[in-house]
Each structure stands twice: as C-alpha cells, then as structure tokens.
Amino acid sequence: MGIIKPPDLTILAPSFYPNMKPLWHFQQTAEKFEVPVVHYGLGENHRTWLYSHLLRLRVELKHLPSTQHVLFTDTIDVIFNGTVEQMCEGYNRMGAPPILVSLEPNGLNAGGWMGEVEAALELLTLIEPNPNGDVQVMWREAVEDKTIDVIFDDRRRVFYAGDGDDLTVEKGHFKWAGSTPPVVHLPGGHTDKDTGRDYKMKPLLKRLTHAV
C-alpha cells in the first residue's frame, strides 16, 4: 500500500463493440475530464463475460504500460464524473488497498475495481470460473469463502454503482452522500444492438445539463 499519483495509474476498459458509437457517453465524459483509457476488445465480437472480464483481462493486465496500478471499469453503462487525480485521491483516502472494489446496493460489483496490477493478477488467478460464467457471482463467492481479500468502496470515493436515483447534482458533478465518485456506473439492464444503453445514459447526462 502507498499513496499513488496519476502517472502510476492505467484506466483499462473492456470494449467488445464494433466501434465507439455505443460508448459515446463513456468517450464524451472521458474527454471532458481528460481521462486516458486503454480499451481492449474494440472491433471484436463479444464472446462471454467470463472471457471479457476474467480470461482476457488476465492477458491484458500482463501487457499494461509500465504503471503499478490499474482502474478497471465497464463501459456501456458508465460515465466519468471526475479526473484521474480524483480517482487517485479517492483511492488514497480509502487507504490505497491492494484491491478496492465497487459496491452496488445488493453487494459487490465486478464492473469497477482499482488496485495494484500484481495484486489484481493474483486475485484473478485465484477466482474459480463457475459453470454459468457470471463473473460477478465468481467474485462474490471468492470473497465470501475468503479465497480473495478486497476492500469495498463503501463511501463511493472512486466508484458509484446503482440506479442513479440516490445521486444529486452539484456544480456539474454527481454527488453521493457528500462524495464525488469519479466513476458512475448504472449496472444491469438490456443492451440494444443499435442504441446500447442510451435509455439509461441519456437521462443520466441530461440531469447534469438541466441542473441549475
């Protein structure tokens, strides 16, 4: 553990879509907050969540730029709500643990985590694939049986995951109970082949533009 700064961090995102069009909100907010993202899978067919979020992820982590820390995030239902500096600040305020994991209302969310690259590789090797291929279930089971050890971002210092109803808007940012999570995730739901998750992401961003 130790205090990290932006040059120490790589933002890594699975992007198994034909192009960036379904990820317009992700890209738009990344540009707004000057967040550099390393995408993998762009232009490839999506196989399974097991492949994109575990098996392929292990490979990608081994070939990261020479940073010691990584922030992993989903894309289709995520926007950025802050800078890389704020990600590092939130992580440091949580004690800079080897692995910090996002929480949604019913438990661990495997679509957002941050930590040391070596710790992440070790953790992803320990997670046992299950027959249904649900990576989130695999993470939760591994935490429950103490196969892996993580710290939950219960104060939303880095990650917010939920339906968005408990977010407020202040000075152009989403807030949650006093925190300003730089990564905002609305997990779950149907992904339309043409419009992705626009039915959720457009209203979310509209709240920022309509806020006084």
Short mmCIF file of C-alpha atoms in Angstrom, two decimals, residues 21-192:
data_model
loop_
_atom_site.label_atom_id
_atom_site.label_comp_id
_atom_site.label_asym_id
_atom_site.label_seq_id
_atom_site.Cartn_x
_atom_site.Cartn_y
_atom_site.Cartn_z
CA LYS A 21 -20.66 4.64 -31.16
CA PRO A 22 -22.48 2.70 -28.37
CA LEU A 23 -19.93 4.14 -25.92
CA TRP A 24 -20.45 7.80 -26.85
CA HIS A 25 -21.26 8.77 -23.23
CA PHE A 26 -18.17 6.99 -21.92
CA GLN A 27 -15.93 8.62 -24.51
CA GLN A 28 -17.54 12.04 -24.15
CA THR A 29 -17.04 12.16 -20.40
CA ALA A 30 -13.52 10.70 -20.68
CA GLU A 31 -12.64 13.63 -22.94
CA LYS A 32 -14.37 16.10 -20.65
CA PHE A 33 -12.29 15.04 -17.65
CA GLU A 34 -9.17 14.22 -19.71
CA VAL A 35 -9.19 10.57 -18.67
CA PRO A 36 -6.93 8.43 -20.90
CA VAL A 37 -8.43 4.98 -21.39
CA VAL A 38 -6.83 1.78 -22.63
CA HIS A 39 -9.61 -0.09 -24.44
CA TYR A 40 -9.40 -3.77 -25.27
CA GLY A 41 -11.71 -5.82 -27.48
CA LEU A 42 -12.84 -2.92 -29.71
CA GLY A 43 -13.96 -4.29 -33.07
CA GLU A 44 -14.10 -7.86 -31.75
CA ASN A 45 -17.21 -9.93 -31.21
CA HIS A 46 -18.24 -10.28 -27.59
CA ARG A 47 -17.87 -13.92 -26.56
CA THR A 48 -18.83 -14.23 -22.89
CA TRP A 49 -18.47 -12.21 -19.69
CA LEU A 50 -16.11 -14.90 -18.47
CA TYR A 51 -13.85 -14.17 -21.41
CA SER A 52 -14.02 -10.35 -21.36
CA HIS A 53 -13.94 -9.84 -17.59
CA LEU A 54 -11.64 -12.64 -16.45
CA LEU A 55 -9.75 -14.69 -19.04
CA ARG A 56 -8.92 -11.89 -21.50
CA LEU A 57 -8.48 -9.43 -18.65
CA ARG A 58 -5.68 -11.55 -17.20
CA VAL A 59 -3.84 -11.29 -20.52
CA GLU A 60 -4.39 -7.54 -20.81
CA LEU A 61 -3.06 -6.91 -17.32
CA LYS A 62 0.19 -8.66 -18.24
CA HIS A 63 0.68 -6.24 -21.15
CA LEU A 64 -0.18 -2.95 -19.48
CA PRO A 65 2.05 0.11 -19.78
CA SER A 66 4.62 0.36 -17.02
CA THR A 67 2.23 1.52 -14.28
CA GLN A 68 1.90 -0.22 -10.95
CA HIS A 69 -1.82 0.43 -10.52
CA VAL A 70 -4.90 -0.13 -12.67
CA LEU A 71 -8.51 1.03 -12.60
CA PHE A 72 -10.83 -1.40 -14.34
CA THR A 73 -14.25 -0.20 -15.44
CA ASP A 74 -17.15 -1.30 -17.60
CA THR A 75 -18.05 1.00 -20.48
CA ILE A 76 -21.59 0.60 -21.88
CA ASP A 77 -23.29 1.89 -18.71
CA VAL A 78 -20.54 4.07 -17.24
CA ILE A 79 -19.66 7.76 -17.32
CA PHE A 80 -16.75 9.62 -15.81
CA ASN A 81 -17.59 12.15 -13.14
CA GLY A 82 -14.07 13.30 -12.31
CA THR A 83 -10.42 13.27 -13.22
CA VAL A 84 -7.63 10.74 -12.82
CA GLU A 85 -6.36 12.92 -9.98
CA GLN A 86 -9.70 12.48 -8.20
CA MET A 87 -9.58 8.70 -8.76
CA CYS A 88 -6.17 8.58 -7.11
CA GLU A 89 -7.32 10.87 -4.29
CA GLY A 90 -10.36 8.69 -3.57
CA TYR A 91 -8.27 5.53 -3.64
CA ASN A 92 -5.70 7.05 -1.30
CA ARG A 93 -8.43 8.19 1.09
CA MET A 94 -9.62 4.58 1.26
CA GLY A 95 -6.15 3.58 2.40
CA ALA A 96 -4.74 2.65 -1.04
CA PRO A 97 -5.53 -1.06 -0.56
CA PRO A 98 -4.21 -3.76 -2.91
CA ILE A 99 -7.73 -4.07 -4.40
CA LEU A 100 -10.62 -1.61 -3.93
CA VAL A 101 -13.94 -2.86 -5.32
CA SER A 102 -17.14 -1.09 -6.30
CA LEU A 103 -20.38 -1.74 -4.39
CA GLU A 104 -23.93 -1.73 -5.71
CA PRO A 105 -27.00 -1.91 -3.44
CA ASN A 106 -27.06 -5.72 -3.32
CA GLY A 107 -23.32 -6.28 -2.98
CA LEU A 108 -20.01 -6.36 -4.84
CA ASN A 109 -19.96 -5.01 -8.38
CA ALA A 110 -17.31 -6.65 -10.57
CA GLY A 111 -17.57 -3.93 -13.21
CA GLY A 112 -15.39 -1.50 -11.27
CA TRP A 113 -12.26 -2.00 -9.21
CA MET A 114 -8.88 -0.36 -8.65
CA GLY A 115 -5.61 -1.55 -7.26
CA GLU A 116 -2.13 -2.90 -7.73
CA VAL A 117 -1.50 -4.70 -11.02
CA GLU A 118 0.33 -7.59 -9.38
CA ALA A 119 -2.41 -7.99 -6.75
CA ALA A 120 -5.06 -7.96 -9.50
CA LEU A 121 -3.28 -10.65 -11.48
CA GLU A 122 -3.00 -12.82 -8.40
CA LEU A 123 -6.65 -12.24 -7.48
CA LEU A 124 -7.95 -13.03 -10.99
CA THR A 125 -5.92 -16.24 -10.99
CA LEU A 126 -7.49 -17.32 -7.69
CA ILE A 127 -11.08 -16.69 -8.83
CA GLU A 128 -12.58 -20.01 -9.87
CA PRO A 129 -14.72 -19.95 -13.06
CA ASN A 130 -18.22 -21.25 -12.41
CA PRO A 131 -20.46 -23.12 -14.90
CA ASN A 132 -22.83 -20.20 -15.63
CA GLY A 133 -20.00 -17.79 -16.48
CA ASP A 134 -21.29 -14.99 -14.25
CA VAL A 135 -18.11 -13.18 -13.26
CA GLN A 136 -19.85 -11.14 -10.59
CA VAL A 137 -21.04 -14.33 -8.89
CA MET A 138 -17.47 -15.67 -9.10
CA TRP A 139 -16.09 -12.54 -7.38
CA ARG A 140 -18.76 -12.66 -4.67
CA GLU A 141 -18.23 -16.35 -3.97
CA ALA A 142 -14.46 -15.87 -3.82
CA VAL A 143 -14.87 -13.04 -1.29
CA GLU A 144 -17.41 -14.98 0.76
CA ASP A 145 -15.23 -18.08 1.08
CA LYS A 146 -12.15 -15.88 1.69
CA THR A 147 -10.33 -17.05 -1.43
CA ILE A 148 -9.65 -13.38 -2.16
CA ASP A 149 -9.37 -10.34 0.08
CA VAL A 150 -10.68 -6.95 -1.07
CA ILE A 151 -11.73 -3.62 0.38
CA PHE A 152 -15.18 -2.33 -0.58
CA ASP A 153 -15.55 1.26 -1.73
CA ASP A 154 -18.46 1.72 0.66
CA ARG A 155 -18.01 5.51 0.74
CA ARG A 156 -18.08 5.80 -3.07
CA ARG A 157 -14.72 7.59 -3.07
CA VAL A 158 -13.94 6.19 -6.53
CA PHE A 159 -16.93 4.16 -7.74
CA TYR A 160 -20.68 4.64 -7.67
CA ALA A 161 -22.83 1.71 -8.80
CA GLY A 162 -26.61 1.88 -8.63
CA ASP A 163 -29.71 3.13 -10.42
CA GLY A 164 -28.72 6.78 -10.02
CA ASP A 165 -31.78 7.79 -8.02
CA ASP A 166 -29.69 8.50 -4.93
CA LEU A 167 -27.30 10.80 -6.79
CA THR A 168 -27.57 14.57 -6.52
CA VAL A 169 -26.03 17.19 -8.79
CA GLU A 170 -23.74 19.91 -7.53
CA LYS A 171 -21.57 22.21 -9.64
CA GLY A 172 -21.66 19.95 -12.69
CA HIS A 173 -20.87 16.74 -10.81
CA PHE A 174 -22.86 13.88 -9.41
CA LYS A 175 -22.62 13.54 -5.63
CA TRP A 176 -23.42 10.66 -3.30
CA ALA A 177 -23.72 11.39 0.43
CA GLY A 178 -21.02 14.04 0.24
CA SER A 179 -18.67 12.05 -2.01
CA THR A 180 -17.99 12.85 -5.67
CA PRO A 181 -17.29 9.43 -7.21
CA PRO A 182 -15.26 9.92 -10.41
CA VAL A 183 -16.70 6.74 -11.95
CA VAL A 184 -20.51 6.47 -12.15
CA HIS A 185 -21.97 3.11 -13.18
CA LEU A 186 -25.63 2.18 -13.77
CA PRO A 187 -25.30 -1.62 -13.97
CA GLY A 188 -27.83 -4.07 -15.35
CA GLY A 189 -30.50 -3.92 -18.00
CA HIS A 190 -30.85 -4.66 -21.68
CA THR A 191 -28.25 -3.61 -24.26
CA ASP A 192 -29.90 -2.68 -27.55
#
